[in-house]
PDB file of C-alpha atoms in Angstrom:
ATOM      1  CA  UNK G   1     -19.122  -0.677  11.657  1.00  0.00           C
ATOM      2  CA  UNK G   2     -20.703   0.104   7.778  1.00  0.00           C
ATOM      3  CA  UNK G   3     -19.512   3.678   8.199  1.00  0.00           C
ATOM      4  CA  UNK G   4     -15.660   2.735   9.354  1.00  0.00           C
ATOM      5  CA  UNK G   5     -15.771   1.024   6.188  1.00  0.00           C
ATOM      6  CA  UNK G   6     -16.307   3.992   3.963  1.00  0.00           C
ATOM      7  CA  UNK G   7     -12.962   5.171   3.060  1.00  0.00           C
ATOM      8  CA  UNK G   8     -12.379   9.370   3.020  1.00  0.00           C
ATOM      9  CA  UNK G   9      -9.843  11.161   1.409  1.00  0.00           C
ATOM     10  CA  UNK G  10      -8.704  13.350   4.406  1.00  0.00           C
ATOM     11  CA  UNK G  11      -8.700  10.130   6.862  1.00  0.00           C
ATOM     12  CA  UNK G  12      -6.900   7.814   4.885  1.00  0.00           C
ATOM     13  CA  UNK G  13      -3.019   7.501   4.180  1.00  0.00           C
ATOM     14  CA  UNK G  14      -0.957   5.178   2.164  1.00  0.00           C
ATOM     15  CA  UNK G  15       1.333   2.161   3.405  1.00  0.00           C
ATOM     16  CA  UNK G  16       3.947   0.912   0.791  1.00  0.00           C
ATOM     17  CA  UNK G  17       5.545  -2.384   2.456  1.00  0.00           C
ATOM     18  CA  UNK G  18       9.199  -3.966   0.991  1.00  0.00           C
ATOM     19  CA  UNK G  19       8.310  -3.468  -2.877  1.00  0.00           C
ATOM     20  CA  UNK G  20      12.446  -4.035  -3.667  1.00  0.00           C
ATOM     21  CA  UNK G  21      14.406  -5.162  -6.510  1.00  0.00           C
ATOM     22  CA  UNK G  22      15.041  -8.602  -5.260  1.00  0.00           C
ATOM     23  CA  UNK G  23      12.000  -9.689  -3.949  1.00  0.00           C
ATOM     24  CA  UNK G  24      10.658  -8.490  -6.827  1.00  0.00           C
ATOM     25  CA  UNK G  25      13.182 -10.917  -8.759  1.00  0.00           C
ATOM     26  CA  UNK G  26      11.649 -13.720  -6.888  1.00  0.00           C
ATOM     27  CA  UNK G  27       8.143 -13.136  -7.770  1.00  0.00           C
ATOM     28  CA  UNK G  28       5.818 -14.644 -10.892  1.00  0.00           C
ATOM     29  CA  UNK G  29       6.506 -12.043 -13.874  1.00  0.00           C
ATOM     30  CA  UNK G  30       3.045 -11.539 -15.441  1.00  0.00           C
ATOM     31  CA  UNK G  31       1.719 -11.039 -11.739  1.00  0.00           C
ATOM     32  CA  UNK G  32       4.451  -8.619 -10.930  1.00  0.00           C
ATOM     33  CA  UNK G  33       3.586  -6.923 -14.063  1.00  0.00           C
ATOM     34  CA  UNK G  34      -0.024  -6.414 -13.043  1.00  0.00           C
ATOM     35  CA  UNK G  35       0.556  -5.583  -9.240  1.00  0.00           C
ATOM     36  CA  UNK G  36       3.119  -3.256  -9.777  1.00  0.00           C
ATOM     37  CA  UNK G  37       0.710  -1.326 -12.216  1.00  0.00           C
ATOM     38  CA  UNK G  38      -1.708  -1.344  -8.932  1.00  0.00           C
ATOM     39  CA  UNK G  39       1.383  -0.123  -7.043  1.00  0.00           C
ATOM     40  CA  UNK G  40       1.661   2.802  -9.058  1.00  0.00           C
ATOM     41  CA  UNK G  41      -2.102   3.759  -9.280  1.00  0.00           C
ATOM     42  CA  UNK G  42      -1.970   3.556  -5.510  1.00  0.00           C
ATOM     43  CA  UNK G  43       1.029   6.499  -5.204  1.00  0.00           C
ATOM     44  CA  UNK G  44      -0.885   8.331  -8.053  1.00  0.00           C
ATOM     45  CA  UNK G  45      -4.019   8.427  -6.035  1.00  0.00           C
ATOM     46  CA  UNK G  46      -2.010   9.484  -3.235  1.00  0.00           C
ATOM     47  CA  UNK G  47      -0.651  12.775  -4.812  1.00  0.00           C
ATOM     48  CA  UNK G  48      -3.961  13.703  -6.547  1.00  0.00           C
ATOM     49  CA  UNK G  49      -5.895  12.930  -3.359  1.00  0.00           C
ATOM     50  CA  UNK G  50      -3.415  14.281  -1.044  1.00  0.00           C
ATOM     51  CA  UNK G  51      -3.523  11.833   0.827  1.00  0.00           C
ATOM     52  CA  UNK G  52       0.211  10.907   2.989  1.00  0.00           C
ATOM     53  CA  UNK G  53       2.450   8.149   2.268  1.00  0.00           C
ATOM     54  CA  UNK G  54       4.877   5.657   4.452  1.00  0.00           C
ATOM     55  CA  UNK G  55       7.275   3.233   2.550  1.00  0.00           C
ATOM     56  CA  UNK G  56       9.421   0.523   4.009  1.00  0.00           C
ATOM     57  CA  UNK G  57      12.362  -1.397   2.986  1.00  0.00           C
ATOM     58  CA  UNK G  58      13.182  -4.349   4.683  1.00  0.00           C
ATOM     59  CA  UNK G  59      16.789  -5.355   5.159  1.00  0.00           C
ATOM     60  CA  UNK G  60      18.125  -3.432   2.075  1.00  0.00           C
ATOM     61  CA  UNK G  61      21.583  -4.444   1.816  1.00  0.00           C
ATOM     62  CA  UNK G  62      20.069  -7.857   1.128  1.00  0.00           C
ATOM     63  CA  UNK G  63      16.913  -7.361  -0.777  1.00  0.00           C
ATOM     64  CA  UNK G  64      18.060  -4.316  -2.674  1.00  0.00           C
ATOM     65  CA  UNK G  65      16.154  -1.004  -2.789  1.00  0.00           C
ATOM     66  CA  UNK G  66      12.475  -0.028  -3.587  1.00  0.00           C
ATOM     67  CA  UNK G  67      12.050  -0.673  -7.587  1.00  0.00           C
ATOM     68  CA  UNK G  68      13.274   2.157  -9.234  1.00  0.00           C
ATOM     69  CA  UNK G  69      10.025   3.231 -11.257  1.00  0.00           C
ATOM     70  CA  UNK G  70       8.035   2.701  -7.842  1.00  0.00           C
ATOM     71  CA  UNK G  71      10.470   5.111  -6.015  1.00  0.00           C
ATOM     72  CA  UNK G  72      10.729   7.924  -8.693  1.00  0.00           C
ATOM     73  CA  UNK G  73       6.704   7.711  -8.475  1.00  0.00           C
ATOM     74  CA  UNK G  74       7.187   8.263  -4.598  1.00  0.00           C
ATOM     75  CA  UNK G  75       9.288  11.490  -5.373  1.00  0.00           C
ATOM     76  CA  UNK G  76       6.370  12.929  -7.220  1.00  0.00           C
ATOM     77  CA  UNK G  77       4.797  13.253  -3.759  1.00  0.00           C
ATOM     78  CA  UNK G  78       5.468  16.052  -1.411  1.00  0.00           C
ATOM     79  CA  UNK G  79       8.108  15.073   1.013  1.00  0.00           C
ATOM     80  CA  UNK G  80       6.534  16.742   4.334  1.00  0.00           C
ATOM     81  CA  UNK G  81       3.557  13.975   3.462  1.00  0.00           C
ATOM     82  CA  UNK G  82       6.346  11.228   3.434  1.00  0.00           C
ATOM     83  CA  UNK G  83       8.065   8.886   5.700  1.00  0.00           C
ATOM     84  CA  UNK G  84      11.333   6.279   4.263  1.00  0.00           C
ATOM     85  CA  UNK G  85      12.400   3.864   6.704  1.00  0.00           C
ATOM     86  CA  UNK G  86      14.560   0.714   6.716  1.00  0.00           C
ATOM     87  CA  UNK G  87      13.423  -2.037   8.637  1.00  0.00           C
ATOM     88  CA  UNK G  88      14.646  -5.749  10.021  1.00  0.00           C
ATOM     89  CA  UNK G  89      11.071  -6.421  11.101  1.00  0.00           C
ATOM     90  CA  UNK G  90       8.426  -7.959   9.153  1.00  0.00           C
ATOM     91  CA  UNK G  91       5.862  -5.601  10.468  1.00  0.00           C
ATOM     92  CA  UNK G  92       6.058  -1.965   9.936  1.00  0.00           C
ATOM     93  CA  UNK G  93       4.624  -1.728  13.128  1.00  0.00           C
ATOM     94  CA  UNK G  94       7.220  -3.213  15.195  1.00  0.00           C
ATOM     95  CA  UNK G  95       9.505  -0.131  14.476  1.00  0.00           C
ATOM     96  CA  UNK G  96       8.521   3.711  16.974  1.00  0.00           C
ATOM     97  CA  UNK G  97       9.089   5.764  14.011  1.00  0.00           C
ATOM     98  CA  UNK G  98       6.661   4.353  11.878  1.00  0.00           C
ATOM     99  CA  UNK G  99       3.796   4.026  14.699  1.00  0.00           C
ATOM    100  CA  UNK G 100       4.363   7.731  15.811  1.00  0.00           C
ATOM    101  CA  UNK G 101       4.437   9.195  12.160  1.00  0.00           C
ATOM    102  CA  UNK G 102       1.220   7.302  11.503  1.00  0.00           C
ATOM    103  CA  UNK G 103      -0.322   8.958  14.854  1.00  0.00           C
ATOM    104  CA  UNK G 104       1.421  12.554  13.925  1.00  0.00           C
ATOM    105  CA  UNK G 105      -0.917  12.375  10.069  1.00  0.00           C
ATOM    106  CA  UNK G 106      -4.096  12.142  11.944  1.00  0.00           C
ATOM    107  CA  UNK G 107      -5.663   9.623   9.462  1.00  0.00           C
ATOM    108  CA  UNK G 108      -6.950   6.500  10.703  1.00  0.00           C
ATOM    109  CA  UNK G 109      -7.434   4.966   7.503  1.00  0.00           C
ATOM    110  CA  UNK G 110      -5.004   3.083   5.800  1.00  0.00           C
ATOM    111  CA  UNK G 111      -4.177   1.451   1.753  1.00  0.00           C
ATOM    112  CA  UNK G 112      -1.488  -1.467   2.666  1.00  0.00           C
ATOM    113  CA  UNK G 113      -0.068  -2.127  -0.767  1.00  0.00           C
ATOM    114  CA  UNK G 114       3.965  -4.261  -1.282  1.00  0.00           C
ATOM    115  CA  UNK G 115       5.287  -7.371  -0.630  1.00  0.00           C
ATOM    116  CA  UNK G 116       4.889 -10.416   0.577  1.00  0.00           C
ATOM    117  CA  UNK G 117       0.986 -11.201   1.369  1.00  0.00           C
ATOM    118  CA  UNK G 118       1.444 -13.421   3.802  1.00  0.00           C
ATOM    119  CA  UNK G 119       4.689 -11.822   5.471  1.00  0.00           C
ATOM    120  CA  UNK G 120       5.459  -8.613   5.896  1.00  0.00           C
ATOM    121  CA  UNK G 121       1.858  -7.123   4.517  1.00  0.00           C
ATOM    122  CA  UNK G 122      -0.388  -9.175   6.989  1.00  0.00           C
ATOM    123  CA  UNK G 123       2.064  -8.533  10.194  1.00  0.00           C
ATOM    124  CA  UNK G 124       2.131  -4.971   9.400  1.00  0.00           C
ATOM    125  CA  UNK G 125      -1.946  -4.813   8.617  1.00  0.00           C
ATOM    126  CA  UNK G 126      -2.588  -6.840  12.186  1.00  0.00           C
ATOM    127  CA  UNK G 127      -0.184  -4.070  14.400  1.00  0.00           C
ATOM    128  CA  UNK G 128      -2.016  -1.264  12.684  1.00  0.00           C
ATOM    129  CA  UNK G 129      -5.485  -2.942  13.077  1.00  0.00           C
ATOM    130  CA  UNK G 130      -4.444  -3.699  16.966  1.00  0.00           C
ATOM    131  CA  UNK G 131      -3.150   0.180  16.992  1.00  0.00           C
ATOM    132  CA  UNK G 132      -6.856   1.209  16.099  1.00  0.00           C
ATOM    133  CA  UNK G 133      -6.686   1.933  12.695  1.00  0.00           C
ATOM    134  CA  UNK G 134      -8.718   0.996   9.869  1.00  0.00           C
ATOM    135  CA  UNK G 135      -7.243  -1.257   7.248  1.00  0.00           C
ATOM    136  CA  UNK G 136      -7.914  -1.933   3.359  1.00  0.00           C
ATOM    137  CA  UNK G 137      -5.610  -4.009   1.630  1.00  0.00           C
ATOM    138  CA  UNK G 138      -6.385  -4.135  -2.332  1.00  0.00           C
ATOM    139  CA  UNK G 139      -5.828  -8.291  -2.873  1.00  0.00           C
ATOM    140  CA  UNK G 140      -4.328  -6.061  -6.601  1.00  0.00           C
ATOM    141  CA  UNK G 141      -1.749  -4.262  -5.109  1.00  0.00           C
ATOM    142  CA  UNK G 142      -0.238  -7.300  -2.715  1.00  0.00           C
ATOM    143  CA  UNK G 143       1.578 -10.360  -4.058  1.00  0.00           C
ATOM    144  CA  UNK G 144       3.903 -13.440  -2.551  1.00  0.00           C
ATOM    145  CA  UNK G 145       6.111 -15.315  -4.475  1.00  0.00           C
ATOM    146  CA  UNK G 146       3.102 -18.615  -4.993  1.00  0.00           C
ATOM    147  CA  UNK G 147      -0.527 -18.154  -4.820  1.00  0.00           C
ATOM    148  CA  UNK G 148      -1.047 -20.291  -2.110  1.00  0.00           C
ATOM    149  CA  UNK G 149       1.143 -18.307  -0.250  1.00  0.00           C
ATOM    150  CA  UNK G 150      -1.151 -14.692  -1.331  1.00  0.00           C
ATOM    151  CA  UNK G 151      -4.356 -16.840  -0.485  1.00  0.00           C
ATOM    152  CA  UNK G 152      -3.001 -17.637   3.359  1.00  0.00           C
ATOM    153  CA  UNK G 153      -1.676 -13.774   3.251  1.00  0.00           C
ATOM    154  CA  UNK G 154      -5.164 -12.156   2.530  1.00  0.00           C
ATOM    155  CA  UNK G 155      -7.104 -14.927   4.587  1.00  0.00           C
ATOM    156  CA  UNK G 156      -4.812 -13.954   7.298  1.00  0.00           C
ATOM    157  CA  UNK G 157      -5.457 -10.110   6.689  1.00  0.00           C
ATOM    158  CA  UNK G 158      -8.911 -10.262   7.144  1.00  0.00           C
ATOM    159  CA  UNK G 159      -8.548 -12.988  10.183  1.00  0.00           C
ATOM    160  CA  UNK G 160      -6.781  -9.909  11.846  1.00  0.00           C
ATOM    161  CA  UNK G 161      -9.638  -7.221  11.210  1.00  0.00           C
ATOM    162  CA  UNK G 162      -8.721  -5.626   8.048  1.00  0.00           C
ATOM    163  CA  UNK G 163     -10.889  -5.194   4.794  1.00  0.00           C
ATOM    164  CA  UNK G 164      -9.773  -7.055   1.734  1.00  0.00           C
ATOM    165  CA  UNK G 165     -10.792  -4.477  -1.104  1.00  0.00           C
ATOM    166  CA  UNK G 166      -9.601  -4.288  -4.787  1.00  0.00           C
ATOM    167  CA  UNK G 167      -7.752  -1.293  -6.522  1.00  0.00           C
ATOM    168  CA  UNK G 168     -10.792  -0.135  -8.416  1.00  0.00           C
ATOM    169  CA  UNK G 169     -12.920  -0.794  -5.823  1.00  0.00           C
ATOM    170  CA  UNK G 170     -11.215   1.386  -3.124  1.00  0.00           C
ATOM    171  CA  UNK G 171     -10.204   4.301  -5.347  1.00  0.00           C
ATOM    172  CA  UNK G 172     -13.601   4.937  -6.511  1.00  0.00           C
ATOM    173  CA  UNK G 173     -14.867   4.435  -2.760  1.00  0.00           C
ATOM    174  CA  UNK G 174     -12.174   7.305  -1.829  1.00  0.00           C
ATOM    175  CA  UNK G 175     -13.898   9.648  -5.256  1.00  0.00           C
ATOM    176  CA  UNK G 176     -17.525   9.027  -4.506  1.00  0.00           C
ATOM    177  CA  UNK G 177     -18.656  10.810  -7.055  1.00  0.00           C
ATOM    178  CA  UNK G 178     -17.659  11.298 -11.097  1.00  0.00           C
ATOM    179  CA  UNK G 179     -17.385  14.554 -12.613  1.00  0.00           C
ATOM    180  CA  UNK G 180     -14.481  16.063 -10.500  1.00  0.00           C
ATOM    181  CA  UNK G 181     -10.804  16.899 -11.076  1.00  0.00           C
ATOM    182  CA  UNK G 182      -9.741  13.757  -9.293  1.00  0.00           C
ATOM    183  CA  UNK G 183     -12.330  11.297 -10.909  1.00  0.00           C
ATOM    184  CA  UNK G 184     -11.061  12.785 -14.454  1.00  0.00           C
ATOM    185  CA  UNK G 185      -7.412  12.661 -13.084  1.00  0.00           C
ATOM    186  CA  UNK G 186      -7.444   8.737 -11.429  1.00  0.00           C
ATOM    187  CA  UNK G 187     -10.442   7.262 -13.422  1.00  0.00           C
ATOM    188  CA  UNK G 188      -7.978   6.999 -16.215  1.00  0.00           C
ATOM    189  CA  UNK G 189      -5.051   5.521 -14.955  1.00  0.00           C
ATOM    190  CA  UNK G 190      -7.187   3.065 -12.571  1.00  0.00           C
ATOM    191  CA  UNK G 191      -9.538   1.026 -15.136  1.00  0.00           C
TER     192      UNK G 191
END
């Protein structure tokens, strides 16, 4: 199991769950502030890694759309390596498109970074752990609106199989090694 662990550029793919204006509204500010720097890291990494991309909204005409400096970051990344979808689900996984884009990438490793821990994050990490993918969910890049409520989220996450990592942690895992264009390129926008 060590070795499913290891996360590798070319497997691994990035899942961006529900991180919209008004849940974003809802949420502690100096938290948000910190998470959402994660959130950004996480999209950087994916363009200079090359890595694909799926973001969710759920229920937009209620919660708004994704945060505006969090979607202009997604436009930096090429659009054939990303998928937009709207969702009423919790779970990314409960809608076909997103299931049969992940399966079309051929990675089987997966960042789950958004909104809310305990919600929409763990249901959509347990239906892509049951699916047969490998999870890693940075407890940096996922929040909930009360702590206890991000504790029972990432407690949950790693009830249903998935690793509970940190930003840092995870991005240096996918470099291995200092001294290349990407360790020059993410080493300063991660620490």
């Amino acid at each position: 199991m060590s070795g499913a662990l290891e996360l590798i550029p070319h497997a691994c793919g990035l899942c961006v769950v529900d991180i919209q204006q008004k849940l974003a509204e809802s949420m502690p500010e100096k938290v948000l502030k910190g998470t959402l720097r994660n959130w950004l890291n996480w999209i950087e990494a994916a363009r200079v890694l090359g890595m694909p991309a799926v973001v969710s909204e759920q229920f937009p005409k209620g919660l708004g759309r994704t945060l505006p400096v969090v979607a202009e970051s997604v436009l930096r990344l090429p659009r054939e390596r990303v998928l937009l979808f709207d969702k009423l689900t919790f779970s990314c996984g409960a809608v076909p498109a997103f299931g049969q884009w992940i399966t079309a990438t051929g990675r089987n490793q997966w960042i789950v970074i958004g909104m809310e821990a305990h919600v929409s994050i763990y249901q959509t990490a347990r239906a892509m752990v049951a699916s047969g993918q490998v999870v890693h969910v940075p407890r940096d890049a996922v929040i909930a609106r009360t702590m206890a409520n991000w504790e029972t989220g990432l407690r949950l996450i790693e009830e249903a199989g998935a690793l509970v990592t940190s930003t840092e942690a995870a991005v240096f895992d996918l470099l291995k090694r200092a001294g290349t264009e990407e360790f020059s390129q993410l080493s300063r926008v991660v620490k």
